[in-house]
Amino acid sequence: MFTDELAGNPAKKRADEAKARRIRAKREKEAKEARKRKELERRQKEEQEATLASSHEVAGSSVKENPPASSSATSAAIAVRSVEKGRGATEPDAPLNAAQKAAEQRRIRAEARAKIAASKTIQSCVRSKLTASKVREQQRNIYDKRMSDLIALTAILKRSSTQEYVPPPATVSIMTTQFLFFACPTTIRKNGSNGDIAFGNGSFILEERDLSRWTKLVNHLLLPGILDTNLDLDPLLPWVESANGRKRLNDVLTLLISSVARRQIKAKKPFGATAKANSVGQDSNELLAAVDLILRALLRLKKSAYTGGNRDIIHQKVCSLLIKSSAPSYSNYFQPKSATANIQHQEYHKFTPDLISSLRSLLLFGSNGVSEPIPPDAERMREDCMAKDEKCRADVLTKLIIDFIACMESGSGSDQENQGRLCSRFVSEILTVPLFTWKVNLSPYESLIQSQGLKPPPLVDYIRHFNNTFTNEVSDGRIAIALNMTDISLSTCPAPPVLCLLSNVIQIGNKCDTINGTIASKLHYTAAAEYFNFVANLINVAPLGTFSSKMSAVEWVSNGSTSSPIVLSNVVIEQAAVFLSDSFVRSLFNCAIDDDVLMTRKVIDNKTEKDMKQENDLTELGSASVTSLAAKEAMVDRNRRFWQSSKWAKKLSNFISSAGEKMTSSEASSPGPNDSRTGKGKLMNTSSLSRQLANGKGSISRVVTSTELSSSESDSRKTSTSKPQHVYSASFFFALCRAYGRIISRWGGNGKEDLVRRVSSKAGELEIEAASAKLEPCVTALLNVLCFSTNILSSSWAIIQSNPKVVSDLYCVIDVTKGTAPIRTLTCHNARGSNEGNIGASLLLMFVTCLSHTLMVTDDVELHEMEKPLPKHQVRRCILLLKKLLYRAVCLDDVHNATKITLPSNHLGLALISVSSKVMNDLYSRSSRRLLCVPKLWIEEDLLEQDIRRCKSHLDYTSLLASPVCRICPFLVSFKRRLKLFERIVTTNRIDVQGSNEQRNLKRGIMVKVQRGRVLEDGLIHLNNLGRNMRQRICVNYISDVGTSESGVDVGGLFKEFWTDLSALAFDPNYALFKVTEDALMYPNPSSKFVHGGDMSMKLFEFLGRILGKALYEGITIQPQFAHLFLSFLKGDHSYLHLLTDLSTIDTQLYNNLMFLKTYEGDAADLCLTFTVANDDFGVSEQNLIPNGADIEVTNGNKRRYIYLVAKHHVCDRIKEQADAFCRGLWEVIDRSWLRLFNEPELQVLISGASNGKIDVSDMKANSKYTGGYSQLDRNVIRFWSVVSSLTPKQQADLLRFVTSCERPPPLGFASMSPPFTIQRVGIMRDGDKLPSASTCFNTLKLPTYSSEKVLKERLIYAIESKSGFELT
């Protein structure tokens, strides 16, 4: 058996195969029968569905009209589908037996019964709908007959009696109930799950055909009894006594509000009747007037108050229903629907009778509920963007709300509390509607901007109540949370609530005379301060696109894991832009600044003993040039301790407090004569002075300036001379500084980048993103108005020094012990009402920004001679204050208290740091041209000293360049220390590249053969293509004039000699690459490309840049003296702040002409100038300053721009191509970040040492070494120094060149010379044996022992003037 299984049983296999064939044939037969049966059933099903579809088409409209019937029909259809599903589930795969066939028959009969039941349900719905429609039509006819009879009876009684007929309350109740029955039918819904019946509220949106009926009901039934003083005739009193009556009262009140806030839907053609046409517009206007009367009576807004009996109950009921102290849930209240949807059966009918909510939905979505919050044609239609009918509806509701809030002011404590909540609701719900002032006429909200007596306008009260309601949100800068409405989104309304509120508040405030400053005598200072503090808080959280110059301002909306951009509405942004209009800003600040009250001139002219001492110190310096002072300062050694406690803070505190005490004492005394009569501080007519300059008659004296000032015209600001109604308060000026200061900090281009770079957390980045990265044009226009049309600069600086509150705030800003928060985190979120909060930071930001903007158009004559914009002693005070501020920001913040390092930066603090840095750099640069103060006033002692000592490698030194003090305010560090840092950076880099003898790793250099007669040509051939390799060591082999190699070996000395000669030849003006000013200062020749050709000229300038870079890299001081305008390019951050002053150095006549135009008092158009400039490059050619400049005339309005463009063209544009090529070559050798440590005069000292080239013999003697037997007391050494002292400066320079190959001393003095200046003894028998010789590689003078001082001088002069190579012995 086991064997058979292994071998396989063929008989058994054949039997199994036959059985499988029989089973397969049987299944195929059964499947064929099943297919025939399914085909038969399919045909029957199609016939039945066709029959059912025809019945659905007949009753389709009835299903839509009757929701309960639709629910039943749906249930029947579901039952049919369930039966069909059950049938499909029981379909057999085998032939049906008798039981299965019986079940199939029962299923078919059940389907038929279900279809019949569904048809009956549909027919029942249709019949019920027809019946209900007929009943309502009958009731309408009955109502019309009764109403006509009542109107006729009223007319008859009116003719026979003067007393107006008042219908009985019973009649009113019956007809009101009848109207509600057919106009607002109650819906009946059946719960499909349990079969319960539910009654729903009827629709409170009337049909147009019922509008006239409702109008007649209100006018002839409700209104007479409500206005009548007889309580027995009041139709509402009986209603409060029963549940049905109270429901009827609620329905009537809801319908009253709905008839105003909602447009009536079109009437449908009733079954068996035709709709009658009527005058909807006339009925609507009549209805609005009637509803307004009723609501005013019920809310007790009329003189004849609705009082007595149960009317108090009705009044409370009406107030609780129509005026809610808290906002409803907008997510359940209303959602806008598509205009194509069936309005009658939408959630649009779920109406809440709240006046504020109804007004909001009306303004947002219109009376039909489908309008867009911002109409597409709003920018074109403007005030007509909303239909006239809808405007009338909005006017009624707005006036009702405002009047009701006003009448609550004289109520009890609870009424005043509710008044505050309603004011908050009005601000957060109504004033956040976009284009509110266009959608509502002025008359309804005119009472908001009208003040009675000394009271502030109600608008300010609304703002105060809003601040009190949302105290925490306002204080923390989270106003957007308080305005978070859920009824609209940015995708529906492309204007956030904060932006809408800001625009509406600005628009309303612009129409308020007690706020906008148009009439100074009407200005309410305290109210205006509260208003602008609120505006400032809104500006702080407004979208960045609010005042952006971009064509499309985009706001990003988060959709969970992703964000999508939404383009903000331009028309809403346009409304907010009124806040920056020139006339608005000018009138506000002219009213806010009262120099007589602030005693501005007295504070500005006041000089303390410290001021006098600083002036004396400056006088002692005399006419010394700034460059020579820098060179002298570089050679002075300072060995003082680093940072002695908080000495600077104590000194500054004493300085400011003493100024405040003096100001306080002066305020107590009687004011002196008004300095404004003398003309001080006013704009002066300098036309005559400009003519003197143009005619070349010298500079302006102080006496002439004073005379001109005394005879100048008064300020262009003209305000009302009538006596003001309100007492002046500086809080108004503080509020303006807060509001406009936030605009400057957010859109001024300074509040985004964290210059200090202490925080890199993402938490800080979100705050920084609230500021613009570039200066917006609106801020430039704002600063133009502030700086040139108001006296904000002097007034704000006077307040900073005299106001105790501001002084206290500034202590917290500059003193790290009093204000622990870093300056970069400064904010002013806590301003509410008349409380200014921390106003010191905002006021300082406004002052510094305006000072920076004013300095851009102030030349040196105005600054020093005319003392504009501030007297020089006040400028020095400003320097002291900003120096301490910057020192704290870059050196103490986040270091003094490490726990604060995680705090996010704020745009206000960042802008204050950035603008202060710009002003200080500008003043420092101006002081480098002509001293404003003694150099030590800029310096913080011993700054960076310990940091430099800790550095060991090139990487350590260069890391200091990234420190905040080196990037933001390098002038705080002494020039000597910055020179030392530069020298260490260059030296360590040179050692890394070239190696050194000390470390025994000196690398092989690049060999260069140079003929002494072809220094420039050979240098250009061998070195011009080295590029970055110029940093490598270069070994020079001199070829004599006879063609033989000189015997000298270059260990550094020959290279220095070669480079000194090369630089002297390369920068020779005779090559036409450079031009010189009247002071013999060099700058690129604009015509060089015409002389040498374009490409060759650029190559030459690149080569010259490499020459200068290599000289700086090797520590070689060279001869060329460069003009200030050219040195500005070398640093790589040209600021364009001194264009006019630079222009005066290269073209005095053009400068005088531009100054004449600047102060020309006539019409500039009479001069016939256009925006073109003439270039004299081998022939006169005309060039446009701006596109189509030849067609644009210079006028008084654009002459400042013309002056700026002309100066920029001559100072920058004409030499930019050459300067860029020069800088490319320079920066290949010297990194530009290394040069940004210095300003222009300091950079010149770095290049060529002291400007006059005179050698300090005492410094040279003190730092010299003696070898070969010489000592300091040797008589030959004494003779040598006596001879050197008697030499001319030229001979001294030749001596230094003879010994060191450089004719100028190092910038840091002879103490920094490496190797040091050395005198070596050379013994001789006779005076004629040898001449003095030198080893320039080691800075060694080989001085023979001459017999007398006379011989020594003759031999020494002969040696240094022979200019021989190595042949001289």
mmCIF file of N, CA, C and O in Angstrom, residues 234-256:
data_model
loop_
_atom_site.group_PDB
_atom_site.id
_atom_site.type_symbol
_atom_site.label_atom_id
_atom_site.label_comp_id
_atom_site.label_asym_id
_atom_site.label_seq_id
_atom_site.Cartn_x
_atom_site.Cartn_y
_atom_site.Cartn_z
ATOM 1 N N ASP A 234 -51.708 100.892 25.872
ATOM 2 C CA ASP A 234 -50.428 100.333 25.449
ATOM 3 C C ASP A 234 -50.619 98.873 25.075
ATOM 4 O O ASP A 234 -50.986 98.045 25.924
ATOM 5 N N PRO A 235 -50.418 98.495 23.822
ATOM 6 C CA PRO A 235 -50.679 97.106 23.409
ATOM 7 C C PRO A 235 -49.666 96.105 23.960
ATOM 8 O O PRO A 235 -49.916 94.904 23.942
ATOM 9 N N LEU A 236 -48.519 96.595 24.437
ATOM 10 C CA LEU A 236 -47.482 95.672 24.887
ATOM 11 C C LEU A 236 -47.659 95.232 26.333
ATOM 12 O O LEU A 236 -47.124 94.194 26.726
ATOM 13 N N LEU A 237 -48.371 96.015 27.131
ATOM 14 C CA LEU A 237 -48.515 95.685 28.540
ATOM 15 C C LEU A 237 -49.214 94.348 28.765
ATOM 16 O O LEU A 237 -48.774 93.552 29.609
ATOM 17 N N PRO A 238 -50.302 94.051 28.043
ATOM 18 C CA PRO A 238 -50.938 92.738 28.276
ATOM 19 C C PRO A 238 -50.045 91.571 27.854
ATOM 20 O O PRO A 238 -50.233 90.453 28.334
ATOM 21 N N TRP A 239 -49.102 91.815 26.978
ATOM 22 C CA TRP A 239 -48.300 90.705 26.449
ATOM 23 C C TRP A 239 -47.354 90.126 27.507
ATOM 24 O O TRP A 239 -47.017 88.942 27.446
ATOM 25 N N VAL A 240 -46.915 90.937 28.428
ATOM 26 C CA VAL A 240 -45.952 90.451 29.412
ATOM 27 C C VAL A 240 -46.588 89.581 30.482
ATOM 28 O O VAL A 240 -45.902 89.034 31.351
ATOM 29 N N GLU A 241 -47.911 89.455 30.448
ATOM 30 C CA GLU A 241 -48.611 88.693 31.479
ATOM 31 C C GLU A 241 -48.769 87.226 31.127
ATOM 32 O O GLU A 241 -49.255 86.451 31.948
ATOM 33 N N SER A 242 -48.446 86.818 29.920
ATOM 34 C CA SER A 242 -48.594 85.418 29.510
ATOM 35 C C SER A 242 -47.374 84.986 28.721
ATOM 36 O O SER A 242 -46.630 85.826 28.182
ATOM 37 N N ALA A 243 -47.188 83.646 28.666
ATOM 38 C CA ALA A 243 -46.043 83.112 27.931
ATOM 39 C C ALA A 243 -46.177 83.399 26.445
ATOM 40 O O ALA A 243 -45.208 83.775 25.775
ATOM 41 N N ASN A 244 -47.403 83.226 25.886
ATOM 42 C CA ASN A 244 -47.606 83.511 24.461
ATOM 43 C C ASN A 244 -47.389 84.986 24.166
ATOM 44 O O ASN A 244 -46.856 85.362 23.129
ATOM 45 N N GLY A 245 -47.819 85.838 25.111
ATOM 46 C CA GLY A 245 -47.630 87.265 24.899
ATOM 47 C C GLY A 245 -46.160 87.652 24.920
ATOM 48 O O GLY A 245 -45.706 88.478 24.126
ATOM 49 N N ARG A 246 -45.414 87.037 25.850
ATOM 50 C CA ARG A 246 -43.984 87.349 25.899
ATOM 51 C C ARG A 246 -43.284 86.865 24.640
ATOM 52 O O ARG A 246 -42.375 87.533 24.126
ATOM 53 N N LYS A 247 -43.726 85.680 24.126
ATOM 54 C CA LYS A 247 -43.137 85.203 22.870
ATOM 55 C C LYS A 247 -43.498 86.143 21.730
ATOM 56 O O LYS A 247 -42.685 86.432 20.853
ATOM 57 N N ARG A 248 -44.721 86.652 21.760
ATOM 58 C CA ARG A 248 -45.151 87.592 20.721
ATOM 59 C C ARG A 248 -44.322 88.867 20.802
ATOM 60 O O ARG A 248 -43.923 89.439 19.774
ATOM 61 N N LEU A 249 -44.023 89.338 22.021
ATOM 62 C CA LEU A 249 -43.202 90.529 22.178
ATOM 63 C C LEU A 249 -41.803 90.302 21.617
ATOM 64 O O LEU A 249 -41.251 91.153 20.910
ATOM 65 N N ASN A 250 -41.227 89.138 21.923
ATOM 66 C CA ASN A 250 -39.900 88.828 21.378
ATOM 67 C C ASN A 250 -39.915 88.786 19.854
ATOM 68 O O ASN A 250 -39.005 89.293 19.191
ATOM 69 N N ASP A 251 -40.970 88.182 19.302
ATOM 70 C CA ASP A 251 -41.062 88.091 17.843
ATOM 71 C C ASP A 251 -41.205 89.459 17.209
ATOM 72 O O ASP A 251 -40.597 89.753 16.170
ATOM 73 N N VAL A 252 -41.999 90.334 17.830
ATOM 74 C CA VAL A 252 -42.194 91.672 17.271
ATOM 75 C C VAL A 252 -40.884 92.471 17.329
ATOM 76 O O VAL A 252 -40.489 93.130 16.372
ATOM 77 N N LEU A 253 -40.181 92.390 18.473
ATOM 78 C CA LEU A 253 -38.919 93.115 18.585
ATOM 79 C C LEU A 253 -37.886 92.581 17.589
ATOM 80 O O LEU A 253 -37.141 93.351 16.973
ATOM 81 N N THR A 254 -37.859 91.256 17.463
ATOM 82 C CA THR A 254 -36.930 90.665 16.498
ATOM 83 C C THR A 254 -37.262 91.102 15.086
ATOM 84 O O THR A 254 -36.370 91.410 14.285
ATOM 85 N N LEU A 255 -38.558 91.143 14.777
ATOM 86 C CA LEU A 255 -38.975 91.549 13.440
ATOM 87 C C LEU A 255 -38.689 93.024 13.201
ATOM 88 O O LEU A 255 -38.374 93.417 12.071
ATOM 89 N N LEU A 256 -38.788 93.830 14.250
ATOM 90 C CA LEU A 256 -38.454 95.252 14.095
ATOM 91 C C LEU A 256 -36.994 95.424 13.684
ATOM 92 O O LEU A 256 -36.680 96.191 12.771
#
